[in-house]
PDB file of N, CA and C in Angstrom:
ATOM      1  N   LYS A   1      20.913 -27.665  -8.807  1.00 63.00           N
ATOM      2  CA  LYS A   1      19.634 -27.063  -9.157  1.00 63.00           C
ATOM      3  C   LYS A   1      19.572 -25.601  -8.709  1.00 63.00           C
ATOM      4  N   LEU A   2      19.979 -25.338  -7.487  1.00 77.00           N
ATOM      5  CA  LEU A   2      19.924 -23.992  -6.935  1.00 77.00           C
ATOM      6  C   LEU A   2      20.750 -23.013  -7.765  1.00 77.00           C
ATOM      7  N   ASN A   3      21.927 -23.421  -8.208  1.00 74.00           N
ATOM      8  CA  ASN A   3      22.811 -22.536  -8.963  1.00 74.00           C
ATOM      9  C   ASN A   3      22.220 -22.103 -10.299  1.00 74.00           C
ATOM     10  N   THR A   4      21.451 -22.948 -10.944  1.00 78.00           N
ATOM     11  CA  THR A   4      20.932 -22.628 -12.268  1.00 78.00           C
ATOM     12  C   THR A   4      19.561 -21.975 -12.244  1.00 78.00           C
ATOM     13  N   THR A   5      18.720 -22.323 -11.267  1.00 85.00           N
ATOM     14  CA  THR A   5      17.341 -21.811 -11.254  1.00 85.00           C
ATOM     15  C   THR A   5      17.075 -20.769 -10.176  1.00 85.00           C
ATOM     16  N   ASN A   6      17.942 -20.659  -9.181  1.00 88.00           N
ATOM     17  CA  ASN A   6      17.740 -19.781  -8.029  1.00 88.00           C
ATOM     18  C   ASN A   6      16.508 -20.208  -7.226  1.00 88.00           C
ATOM     19  N   LYS A   7      16.108 -21.472  -7.384  1.00 91.00           N
ATOM     20  CA  LYS A   7      14.988 -22.035  -6.639  1.00 91.00           C
ATOM     21  C   LYS A   7      15.424 -23.359  -6.045  1.00 91.00           C
ATOM     22  N   CYS A   8      14.989 -23.593  -4.834  1.00 92.00           N
ATOM     23  CA  CYS A   8      15.259 -24.884  -4.207  1.00 92.00           C
ATOM     24  C   CYS A   8      14.245 -25.069  -3.087  1.00 92.00           C
ATOM     25  N   GLU A   9      12.968 -25.108  -3.455  1.00 91.00           N
ATOM     26  CA  GLU A   9      11.915 -25.260  -2.463  1.00 91.00           C
ATOM     27  C   GLU A   9      11.991 -26.633  -1.815  1.00 91.00           C
ATOM     28  N   LYS A  10      11.893 -26.626  -0.495  1.00 94.00           N
ATOM     29  CA  LYS A  10      11.900 -27.850   0.318  1.00 94.00           C
ATOM     30  C   LYS A  10      13.146 -28.708   0.103  1.00 94.00           C
ATOM     31  N   CYS A  11      14.251 -28.086  -0.272  1.00 94.00           N
ATOM     32  CA  CYS A  11      15.513 -28.817  -0.449  1.00 94.00           C
ATOM     33  C   CYS A  11      16.156 -29.100   0.908  1.00 94.00           C
ATOM     34  N   ASP A  12      16.998 -30.095   0.949  1.00 96.00           N
ATOM     35  CA  ASP A  12      17.778 -30.393   2.146  1.00 96.00           C
ATOM     36  C   ASP A  12      19.197 -29.888   1.926  1.00 96.00           C
ATOM     37  N   LEU A  13      19.482 -28.722   2.498  1.00 96.00           N
ATOM     38  CA  LEU A  13      20.810 -28.122   2.396  1.00 96.00           C
ATOM     39  C   LEU A  13      21.486 -28.110   3.769  1.00 96.00           C
ATOM     40  N   THR A  14      21.199 -29.133   4.565  1.00 97.00           N
ATOM     41  CA  THR A  14      21.793 -29.269   5.891  1.00 97.00           C
ATOM     42  C   THR A  14      23.316 -29.230   5.777  1.00 97.00           C
ATOM     43  N   ASN A  15      23.926 -28.388   6.586  1.00 98.00           N
ATOM     44  CA  ASN A  15      25.395 -28.227   6.658  1.00 98.00           C
ATOM     45  C   ASN A  15      26.037 -27.763   5.351  1.00 98.00           C
ATOM     46  N   ALA A  16      25.251 -27.217   4.427  1.00 96.00           N
ATOM     47  CA  ALA A  16      25.801 -26.726   3.155  1.00 96.00           C
ATOM     48  C   ALA A  16      26.655 -25.475   3.383  1.00 96.00           C
ATOM     49  N   ASN A  17      27.633 -25.273   2.529  1.00 96.00           N
ATOM     50  CA  ASN A  17      28.466 -24.077   2.595  1.00 96.00           C
ATOM     51  C   ASN A  17      28.005 -23.101   1.515  1.00 96.00           C
ATOM     52  N   LEU A  18      27.228 -22.099   1.939  1.00 95.00           N
ATOM     53  CA  LEU A  18      26.737 -21.067   1.032  1.00 95.00           C
ATOM     54  C   LEU A  18      27.364 -19.719   1.381  1.00 95.00           C
ATOM     55  N   SER A  19      28.464 -19.740   2.101  1.00 96.00           N
ATOM     56  CA  SER A  19      29.082 -18.490   2.559  1.00 96.00           C
ATOM     57  C   SER A  19      29.477 -17.617   1.380  1.00 96.00           C
ATOM     58  N   GLY A  20      29.162 -16.328   1.517  1.00 97.00           N
ATOM     59  CA  GLY A  20      29.548 -15.337   0.523  1.00 97.00           C
ATOM     60  C   GLY A  20      28.732 -15.343  -0.757  1.00 97.00           C
ATOM     61  N   LEU A  21      27.736 -16.231  -0.880  1.00 94.00           N
ATOM     62  CA  LEU A  21      26.957 -16.296  -2.118  1.00 94.00           C
ATOM     63  C   LEU A  21      25.891 -15.208  -2.173  1.00 94.00           C
ATOM     64  N   ASP A  22      25.569 -14.764  -3.379  1.00 94.00           N
ATOM     65  CA  ASP A  22      24.483 -13.811  -3.595  1.00 94.00           C
ATOM     66  C   ASP A  22      23.245 -14.599  -3.998  1.00 94.00           C
ATOM     67  N   MET A  23      22.299 -14.691  -3.078  1.00 95.00           N
ATOM     68  CA  MET A  23      21.077 -15.464  -3.295  1.00 95.00           C
ATOM     69  C   MET A  23      19.884 -14.537  -3.511  1.00 95.00           C
ATOM     70  N   TYR A  24      20.124 -13.403  -4.168  1.00 95.00           N
ATOM     71  CA  TYR A  24      19.079 -12.401  -4.383  1.00 95.00           C
ATOM     72  C   TYR A  24      17.834 -13.026  -5.021  1.00 95.00           C
ATOM     73  N   GLY A  25      16.701 -12.838  -4.366  1.00 96.00           N
ATOM     74  CA  GLY A  25      15.427 -13.285  -4.894  1.00 96.00           C
ATOM     75  C   GLY A  25      15.226 -14.793  -4.943  1.00 96.00           C
ATOM     76  N   ALA A  26      16.109 -15.560  -4.325  1.00 96.00           N
ATOM     77  CA  ALA A  26      16.004 -17.029  -4.371  1.00 96.00           C
ATOM     78  C   ALA A  26      14.733 -17.511  -3.672  1.00 96.00           C
ATOM     79  N   ASN A  27      14.146 -18.564  -4.198  1.00 96.00           N
ATOM     80  CA  ASN A  27      12.997 -19.178  -3.559  1.00 96.00           C
ATOM     81  C   ASN A  27      13.473 -20.410  -2.803  1.00 96.00           C
ATOM     82  N   LEU A  28      13.589 -20.258  -1.480  1.00 97.00           N
ATOM     83  CA  LEU A  28      14.060 -21.331  -0.612  1.00 97.00           C
ATOM     84  C   LEU A  28      12.984 -21.701   0.412  1.00 97.00           C
ATOM     85  N   ALA A  29      11.735 -21.527   0.027  1.00 97.00           N
ATOM     86  CA  ALA A  29      10.615 -21.820   0.932  1.00 97.00           C
ATOM     87  C   ALA A  29      10.668 -23.282   1.375  1.00 97.00           C
ATOM     88  N   GLY A  30      10.601 -23.491   2.682  1.00 98.00           N
ATOM     89  CA  GLY A  30      10.575 -24.834   3.243  1.00 98.00           C
ATOM     90  C   GLY A  30      11.903 -25.567   3.221  1.00 98.00           C
ATOM     91  N   THR A  31      12.966 -24.874   2.838  1.00 97.00           N
ATOM     92  CA  THR A  31      14.282 -25.509   2.729  1.00 97.00           C
ATOM     93  C   THR A  31      14.926 -25.703   4.096  1.00 97.00           C
ATOM     94  N   ASN A  32      15.608 -26.836   4.278  1.00 98.00           N
ATOM     95  CA  ASN A  32      16.323 -27.126   5.512  1.00 98.00           C
ATOM     96  C   ASN A  32      17.767 -26.639   5.365  1.00 98.00           C
ATOM     97  N   LEU A  33      18.096 -25.570   6.081  1.00 98.00           N
ATOM     98  CA  LEU A  33      19.444 -24.988   6.086  1.00 98.00           C
ATOM     99  C   LEU A  33      20.097 -25.161   7.460  1.00 98.00           C
ATOM    100  N   ALA A  34      19.645 -26.144   8.225  1.00 98.00           N
ATOM    101  CA  ALA A  34      20.178 -26.379   9.570  1.00 98.00           C
ATOM    102  C   ALA A  34      21.680 -26.627   9.505  1.00 98.00           C
ATOM    103  N   GLY A  35      22.416 -25.900  10.325  1.00 98.00           N
ATOM    104  CA  GLY A  35      23.862 -26.076  10.405  1.00 98.00           C
ATOM    105  C   GLY A  35      24.627 -25.552   9.204  1.00 98.00           C
ATOM    106  N   ALA A  36      23.943 -24.905   8.268  1.00 98.00           N
ATOM    107  CA  ALA A  36      24.608 -24.404   7.057  1.00 98.00           C
ATOM    108  C   ALA A  36      25.489 -23.190   7.375  1.00 98.00           C
ATOM    109  N   ASN A  37      26.522 -23.001   6.559  1.00 98.00           N
ATOM    110  CA  ASN A  37      27.376 -21.825   6.681  1.00 98.00           C
ATOM    111  C   ASN A  37      26.847 -20.774   5.705  1.00 98.00           C
ATOM    112  N   LEU A  38      26.164 -19.769   6.255  1.00 98.00           N
ATOM    113  CA  LEU A  38      25.576 -18.690   5.463  1.00 98.00           C
ATOM    114  C   LEU A  38      26.308 -17.373   5.695  1.00 98.00           C
ATOM    115  N   ALA A  39      27.494 -17.442   6.307  1.00 98.00           N
ATOM    116  CA  ALA A  39      28.250 -16.244   6.655  1.00 98.00           C
ATOM    117  C   ALA A  39      28.499 -15.373   5.425  1.00 98.00           C
ATOM    118  N   ASP A  40      28.217 -14.085   5.580  1.00 98.00           N
ATOM    119  CA  ASP A  40      28.458 -13.073   4.548  1.00 98.00           C
ATOM    120  C   ASP A  40      27.690 -13.319   3.252  1.00 98.00           C
ATOM    121  N   ALA A  41      26.694 -14.192   3.281  1.00 97.00           N
ATOM    122  CA  ALA A  41      25.853 -14.419   2.101  1.00 97.00           C
ATOM    123  C   ALA A  41      24.778 -13.335   2.061  1.00 97.00           C
ATOM    124  N   SER A  42      24.186 -13.139   0.892  1.00 97.00           N
ATOM    125  CA  SER A  42      23.124 -12.158   0.726  1.00 97.00           C
ATOM    126  C   SER A  42      21.845 -12.862   0.290  1.00 97.00           C
ATOM    127  N   PHE A  43      20.805 -12.697   1.087  1.00 97.00           N
ATOM    128  CA  PHE A  43      19.500 -13.270   0.789  1.00 97.00           C
ATOM    129  C   PHE A  43      18.481 -12.155   0.558  1.00 97.00           C
ATOM    130  N   ASN A  44      18.922 -11.049  -0.043  1.00 97.00           N
ATOM    131  CA  ASN A  44      18.033  -9.921  -0.319  1.00 97.00           C
ATOM    132  C   ASN A  44      16.818 -10.396  -1.117  1.00 97.00           C
ATOM    133  N   ASP A  45      15.632 -10.034  -0.630  1.00 98.00           N
ATOM    134  CA  ASP A  45      14.359 -10.342  -1.290  1.00 98.00           C
ATOM    135  C   ASP A  45      14.131 -11.830  -1.537  1.00 98.00           C
ATOM    136  N   ALA A  46      14.843 -12.690  -0.827  1.00 98.00           N
ATOM    137  CA  ALA A  46      14.656 -14.145  -0.974  1.00 98.00           C
ATOM    138  C   ALA A  46      13.417 -14.596  -0.200  1.00 98.00           C
ATOM    139  N   ASN A  47      12.866 -15.719  -0.590  1.00 98.00           N
ATOM    140  CA  ASN A  47      11.729 -16.307   0.109  1.00 98.00           C
ATOM    141  C   ASN A  47      12.235 -17.465   0.968  1.00 98.00           C
ATOM    142  N   LEU A  48      12.270 -17.238   2.279  1.00 98.00           N
ATOM    143  CA  LEU A  48      12.707 -18.251   3.234  1.00 98.00           C
ATOM    144  C   LEU A  48      11.541 -18.686   4.128  1.00 98.00           C
ATOM    145  N   THR A  49      10.321 -18.534   3.624  1.00 98.00           N
ATOM    146  CA  THR A  49       9.130 -18.946   4.358  1.00 98.00           C
ATOM    147  C   THR A  49       9.237 -20.422   4.750  1.00 98.00           C
ATOM    148  N   ASP A  50       8.996 -20.705   6.018  1.00 98.00           N
ATOM    149  CA  ASP A  50       9.015 -22.077   6.555  1.00 98.00           C
ATOM    150  C   ASP A  50      10.388 -22.756   6.464  1.00 98.00           C
ATOM    151  N   ALA A  51      11.447 -22.010   6.183  1.00 98.00           N
ATOM    152  CA  ALA A  51      12.795 -22.598   6.132  1.00 98.00           C
ATOM    153  C   ALA A  51      13.303 -22.855   7.550  1.00 98.00           C
ATOM    154  N   ASN A  52      14.275 -23.748   7.666  1.00 98.00           N
ATOM    155  CA  ASN A  52      14.874 -24.094   8.952  1.00 98.00           C
ATOM    156  C   ASN A  52      16.340 -23.661   8.947  1.00 98.00           C
ATOM    157  N   LEU A  53      16.679 -22.660   9.777  1.00 98.00           N
ATOM    158  CA  LEU A  53      18.043 -22.168   9.881  1.00 98.00           C
ATOM    159  C   LEU A  53      18.683 -22.552  11.211  1.00 98.00           C
ATOM    160  N   THR A  54      18.130 -23.527  11.908  1.00 98.00           N
ATOM    161  CA  THR A  54      18.629 -23.920  13.227  1.00 98.00           C
ATOM    162  C   THR A  54      20.128 -24.222  13.182  1.00 98.00           C
ATOM    163  N   GLY A  55      20.888 -23.517  14.004  1.00 98.00           N
ATOM    164  CA  GLY A  55      22.328 -23.755  14.099  1.00 98.00           C
ATOM    165  C   GLY A  55      23.138 -23.232  12.929  1.00 98.00           C
ATOM    166  N   ALA A  56      22.500 -22.526  11.999  1.00 98.00           N
ATOM    167  CA  ALA A  56      23.229 -21.981  10.847  1.00 98.00           C
ATOM    168  C   ALA A  56      24.111 -20.811  11.268  1.00 98.00           C
ATOM    169  N   ASN A  57      25.250 -20.656  10.594  1.00 98.00           N
ATOM    170  CA  ASN A  57      26.135 -19.513  10.815  1.00 98.00           C
ATOM    171  C   ASN A  57      25.614 -18.367   9.961  1.00 98.00           C
ATOM    172  N   ILE A  58      25.039 -17.336  10.607  1.00 98.00           N
ATOM    173  CA  ILE A  58      24.486 -16.205   9.875  1.00 98.00           C
ATOM    174  C   ILE A  58      25.269 -14.920  10.135  1.00 98.00           C
ATOM    175  N   LYS A  59      26.518 -15.064  10.532  1.00 98.00           N
ATOM    176  CA  LYS A  59      27.363 -13.905  10.800  1.00 98.00           C
ATOM    177  C   LYS A  59      27.583 -13.113   9.501  1.00 98.00           C
ATOM    178  N   GLY A  60      27.159 -11.851   9.503  1.00 98.00           N
ATOM    179  CA  GLY A  60      27.347 -10.985   8.354  1.00 98.00           C
ATOM    180  C   GLY A  60      26.383 -11.245   7.207  1.00 98.00           C
ATOM    181  N   THR A  61      25.390 -12.107   7.438  1.00 98.00           N
ATOM    182  CA  THR A  61      24.426 -12.448   6.384  1.00 98.00           C
ATOM    183  C   THR A  61      23.412 -11.328   6.227  1.00 98.00           C
ATOM    184  N   ASN A  62      23.084 -10.989   4.972  1.00 98.00           N
ATOM    185  CA  ASN A  62      22.140  -9.921   4.667  1.00 98.00           C
ATOM    186  C   ASN A  62      20.787 -10.530   4.308  1.00 98.00           C
ATOM    187  N   PHE A  63      19.765 -10.193   5.101  1.00 98.00           N
ATOM    188  CA  PHE A  63      18.415 -10.694   4.863  1.00 98.00           C
ATOM    189  C   PHE A  63      17.462  -9.564   4.469  1.00 98.00           C
ATOM    190  N   ALA A  64      17.975  -8.440   3.958  1.00 98.00           N
ATOM    191  CA  ALA A  64      17.135  -7.287   3.617  1.00 98.00           C
ATOM    192  C   ALA A  64      16.025  -7.691   2.649  1.00 98.00           C
ATOM    193  N   GLY A  65      14.787  -7.436   3.041  1.00 98.00           N
ATOM    194  CA  GLY A  65      13.644  -7.727   2.199  1.00 98.00           C
ATOM    195  C   GLY A  65      13.255  -9.191   2.118  1.00 98.00           C
ATOM    196  N   ALA A  66      13.980 -10.065   2.809  1.00 98.00           N
ATOM    197  CA  ALA A  66      13.694 -11.502   2.745  1.00 98.00           C
ATOM    198  C   ALA A  66      12.420 -11.842   3.509  1.00 98.00           C
ATOM    199  N   LYS A  67      11.612 -12.729   2.942  1.00 98.00           N
ATOM    200  CA  LYS A  67      10.412 -13.214   3.615  1.00 98.00           C
ATOM    201  C   LYS A  67      10.826 -14.303   4.590  1.00 98.00           C
ATOM    202  N   LEU A  68      10.557 -14.049   5.860  1.00 98.00           N
ATOM    203  CA  LEU A  68      10.955 -14.969   6.928  1.00 98.00           C
ATOM    204  C   LEU A  68       9.728 -15.484   7.691  1.00 98.00           C
ATOM    205  N   TYR A  69       8.621 -15.651   6.999  1.00 98.00           N
ATOM    206  CA  TYR A  69       7.374 -16.095   7.615  1.00 98.00           C
ATOM    207  C   TYR A  69       7.520 -17.524   8.134  1.00 98.00           C
ATOM    208  N   ASN A  70       7.297 -17.713   9.416  1.00 98.00           N
ATOM    209  CA  ASN A  70       7.370 -19.039  10.056  1.00 98.00           C
ATOM    210  C   ASN A  70       8.723 -19.721   9.896  1.00 98.00           C
ATOM    211  N   THR A  71       9.752 -18.947   9.604  1.00 98.00           N
ATOM    212  CA  THR A  71      11.112 -19.481   9.491  1.00 98.00           C
ATOM    213  C   THR A  71      11.632 -19.821  10.883  1.00 98.00           C
ATOM    214  N   THR A  72      12.326 -20.938  11.007  1.00 98.00           N
ATOM    215  CA  THR A  72      12.978 -21.276  12.274  1.00 98.00           C
ATOM    216  C   THR A  72      14.372 -20.667  12.212  1.00 98.00           C
ATOM    217  N   TRP A  73      14.620 -19.693  13.102  1.00 98.00           N
ATOM    218  CA  TRP A  73      15.864 -18.918  13.098  1.00 98.00           C
ATOM    219  C   TRP A  73      17.032 -19.750  13.621  1.00 98.00           C
ATOM    220  N   SER A  74      18.226 -19.245  13.478  1.00 98.00           N
ATOM    221  CA  SER A  74      19.434 -19.986  13.864  1.00 98.00           C
ATOM    222  C   SER A  74      19.445 -20.376  15.337  1.00 98.00           C
ATOM    223  N   ASP A  75      18.762 -19.603  16.190  1.00 98.00           N
ATOM    224  CA  ASP A  75      18.711 -19.918  17.620  1.00 98.00           C
ATOM    225  C   ASP A  75      17.502 -20.796  17.975  1.00 98.00           C
ATOM    226  N   GLY A  76      16.765 -21.245  16.958  1.00 98.00           N
ATOM    227  CA  GLY A  76      15.608 -22.103  17.186  1.00 98.00           C
ATOM    228  C   GLY A  76      14.300 -21.354  17.334  1.00 98.00           C
ATOM    229  N   LYS A  77      14.364 -20.016  17.397  1.00 98.00           N
ATOM    230  CA  LYS A  77      13.167 -19.190  17.522  1.00 98.00           C
ATOM    231  C   LYS A  77      12.362 -19.235  16.220  1.00 98.00           C
ATOM    232  N   LYS A  78      11.053 -19.280  16.341  1.00 98.00           N
ATOM    233  CA  LYS A  78      10.165 -19.285  15.175  1.00 98.00           C
ATOM    234  C   LYS A  78       9.810 -17.835  14.832  1.00 98.00           C
ATOM    235  N   CYS A  79      10.081 -17.425  13.593  1.00 98.00           N
ATOM    236  CA  CYS A  79       9.749 -16.070  13.155  1.00 98.00           C
ATOM    237  C   CYS A  79       8.239 -15.959  12.941  1.00 98.00           C
ATOM    238  N   LYS A  80       7.707 -14.805  13.244  1.00 97.00           N
ATOM    239  CA  LYS A  80       6.268 -14.587  13.115  1.00 97.00           C
ATOM    240  C   LYS A  80       5.881 -14.368  11.653  1.00 97.00           C
ATOM    241  N   PRO A  81       4.651 -14.738  11.290  1.00 95.00           N
ATOM    242  CA  PRO A  81       4.161 -14.422   9.954  1.00 95.00           C
ATOM    243  C   PRO A  81       4.268 -12.910   9.727  1.00 95.00           C
ATOM    244  N   GLY A  82       4.674 -12.512   8.552  1.00 96.00           N
ATOM    245  CA  GLY A  82       4.858 -11.091   8.262  1.00 96.00           C
ATOM    246  C   GLY A  82       6.273 -10.607   8.508  1.00 96.00           C
ATOM    247  N   SER A  83       7.164 -11.476   8.994  1.00 98.00           N
ATOM    248  CA  SER A  83       8.566 -11.069   9.218  1.00 98.00           C
ATOM    249  C   SER A  83       9.258 -10.874   7.873  1.00 98.00           C
ATOM    250  N   ILE A  84       9.767  -9.669   7.669  1.00 98.00           N
ATOM    251  CA  ILE A  84      10.497  -9.364   6.447  1.00 98.00           C
ATOM    252  C   ILE A  84      11.808  -8.688   6.835  1.00 98.00           C
ATOM    253  N   GLY A  85      12.915  -9.270   6.382  1.00 98.00           N
ATOM    254  CA  GLY A  85      14.235  -8.681   6.647  1.00 98.00           C
ATOM    255  C   GLY A  85      14.840  -9.045   7.979  1.00 98.00           C
ATOM    256  N   LYS A  86      14.003  -9.293   8.986  1.00 96.00           N
ATOM    257  CA  LYS A  86      14.495  -9.756  10.290  1.00 96.00           C
ATOM    258  C   LYS A  86      13.435 -10.605  10.953  1.00 96.00           C
ATOM    259  N   CYS A  87      13.900 -11.529  11.750  1.00 97.00           N
ATOM    260  CA  CYS A  87      13.009 -12.446  12.454  1.00 97.00           C
ATOM    261  C   CYS A  87      12.352 -11.726  13.621  1.00 97.00           C
ATOM    262  N   LYS A  88      11.035 -11.680  13.605  1.00 96.00           N
ATOM    263  CA  LYS A  88      10.300 -10.996  14.672  1.00 96.00           C
ATOM    264  C   LYS A  88       9.482 -11.998  15.461  1.00 96.00           C
TER     265      LYS A  88
END
Protein backbone atom coordinates (compact mmCIF):
# COMPACT_ATOMS: atom_id res chain seq x y z
CA LYS A 1 0.00 0.00 0.00
CA LEU A 2 2.73 2.46 0.97
CA ASN A 3 4.61 1.99 -2.32
CA THR A 4 1.62 2.86 -4.50
CA THR A 5 -0.17 5.57 -2.49
CA ASN A 6 2.62 7.13 -0.38
CA LYS A 7 0.16 6.84 2.53
CA CYS A 8 0.14 4.40 5.38
CA GLU A 9 -1.69 6.01 8.29
CA LYS A 10 -1.64 3.96 11.48
CA CYS A 11 0.22 1.12 9.73
CA ASP A 12 2.36 -1.37 11.61
CA LEU A 13 5.81 -1.17 10.04
CA THR A 14 7.64 -2.55 13.08
CA ASN A 15 11.17 -3.67 12.10
CA ALA A 16 10.53 -2.76 8.43
CA ASN A 17 13.51 -2.07 6.18
CA LEU A 18 12.94 1.34 4.59
CA SER A 19 16.63 2.22 4.32
CA GLY A 20 17.52 4.52 1.44
CA LEU A 21 13.90 5.08 0.37
CA ASP A 22 12.56 8.47 -0.72
CA MET A 23 9.39 9.01 1.30
CA TYR A 24 8.86 12.63 0.22
CA GLY A 25 5.50 13.91 1.39
CA ALA A 26 4.38 10.50 2.71
CA ASN A 27 1.50 10.42 5.17
CA LEU A 28 2.65 8.13 7.99
CA ALA A 29 0.59 9.70 10.78
CA GLY A 30 0.21 7.29 13.70
CA THR A 31 2.39 4.65 12.04
CA ASN A 32 4.44 2.26 14.19
CA LEU A 33 8.04 2.31 12.91
CA ALA A 34 9.56 0.86 16.10
CA GLY A 35 12.83 -0.91 15.37
CA ALA A 36 12.60 -0.05 11.66
CA ASN A 37 15.71 0.54 9.55
CA LEU A 38 15.30 4.10 8.25
CA ALA A 39 19.02 4.68 7.60
CA ASP A 40 19.70 7.13 4.75
CA ALA A 41 15.97 7.39 3.96
CA SER A 42 14.38 10.74 3.13
CA PHE A 43 11.20 11.84 4.87
CA ASN A 44 11.19 15.40 3.48
CA ASP A 45 7.81 17.07 4.13
CA ALA A 46 6.36 13.75 5.38
CA ASN A 47 3.67 13.63 8.06
CA LEU A 48 4.94 11.57 11.00
CA THR A 49 2.48 13.02 13.54
CA ASP A 50 1.94 10.55 16.41
CA ALA A 51 4.29 8.00 14.77
CA ASN A 52 6.44 5.69 16.90
CA LEU A 53 10.14 5.56 15.97
CA THR A 54 11.32 3.88 19.20
CA GLY A 55 14.55 1.99 18.53
CA ALA A 56 14.53 2.85 14.82
CA ASN A 57 17.85 3.28 12.99
CA ILE A 58 17.77 6.91 11.84
CA LYS A 59 21.44 7.25 10.91
CA GLY A 60 21.67 9.60 7.93
CA THR A 61 17.88 9.95 7.71
CA ASN A 62 16.59 13.27 6.33
CA PHE A 63 13.55 14.71 8.13
CA ALA A 64 13.65 18.21 6.53
CA GLY A 65 10.18 19.74 6.72
CA ALA A 66 8.67 16.60 8.27
CA LYS A 67 5.83 17.04 10.76
CA LEU A 68 6.95 15.38 13.98
CA TYR A 69 4.09 16.47 16.25
CA ASN A 70 3.82 14.10 19.25
CA THR A 71 6.12 11.63 17.47
CA THR A 72 7.95 9.19 19.73
CA TRP A 73 11.60 9.57 18.70
CA SER A 74 14.10 6.72 18.34
CA ASP A 75 15.37 7.30 21.90
CA GLY A 76 11.82 7.20 23.31
CA LYS A 77 11.56 10.99 23.69
CA LYS A 78 8.19 12.51 22.78
CA CYS A 79 8.47 15.34 20.23
CA LYS A 80 6.58 18.51 21.08
CA PRO A 81 3.61 19.72 19.04
CA GLY A 82 4.93 22.04 16.33
CA SER A 83 8.13 20.02 15.78
CA ILE A 84 9.07 20.27 12.12
CA GLY A 85 12.26 18.77 10.69
CA LYS A 86 13.66 17.84 14.11
CA CYS A 87 12.29 16.51 17.35
CA LYS A 88 12.02 19.29 19.91
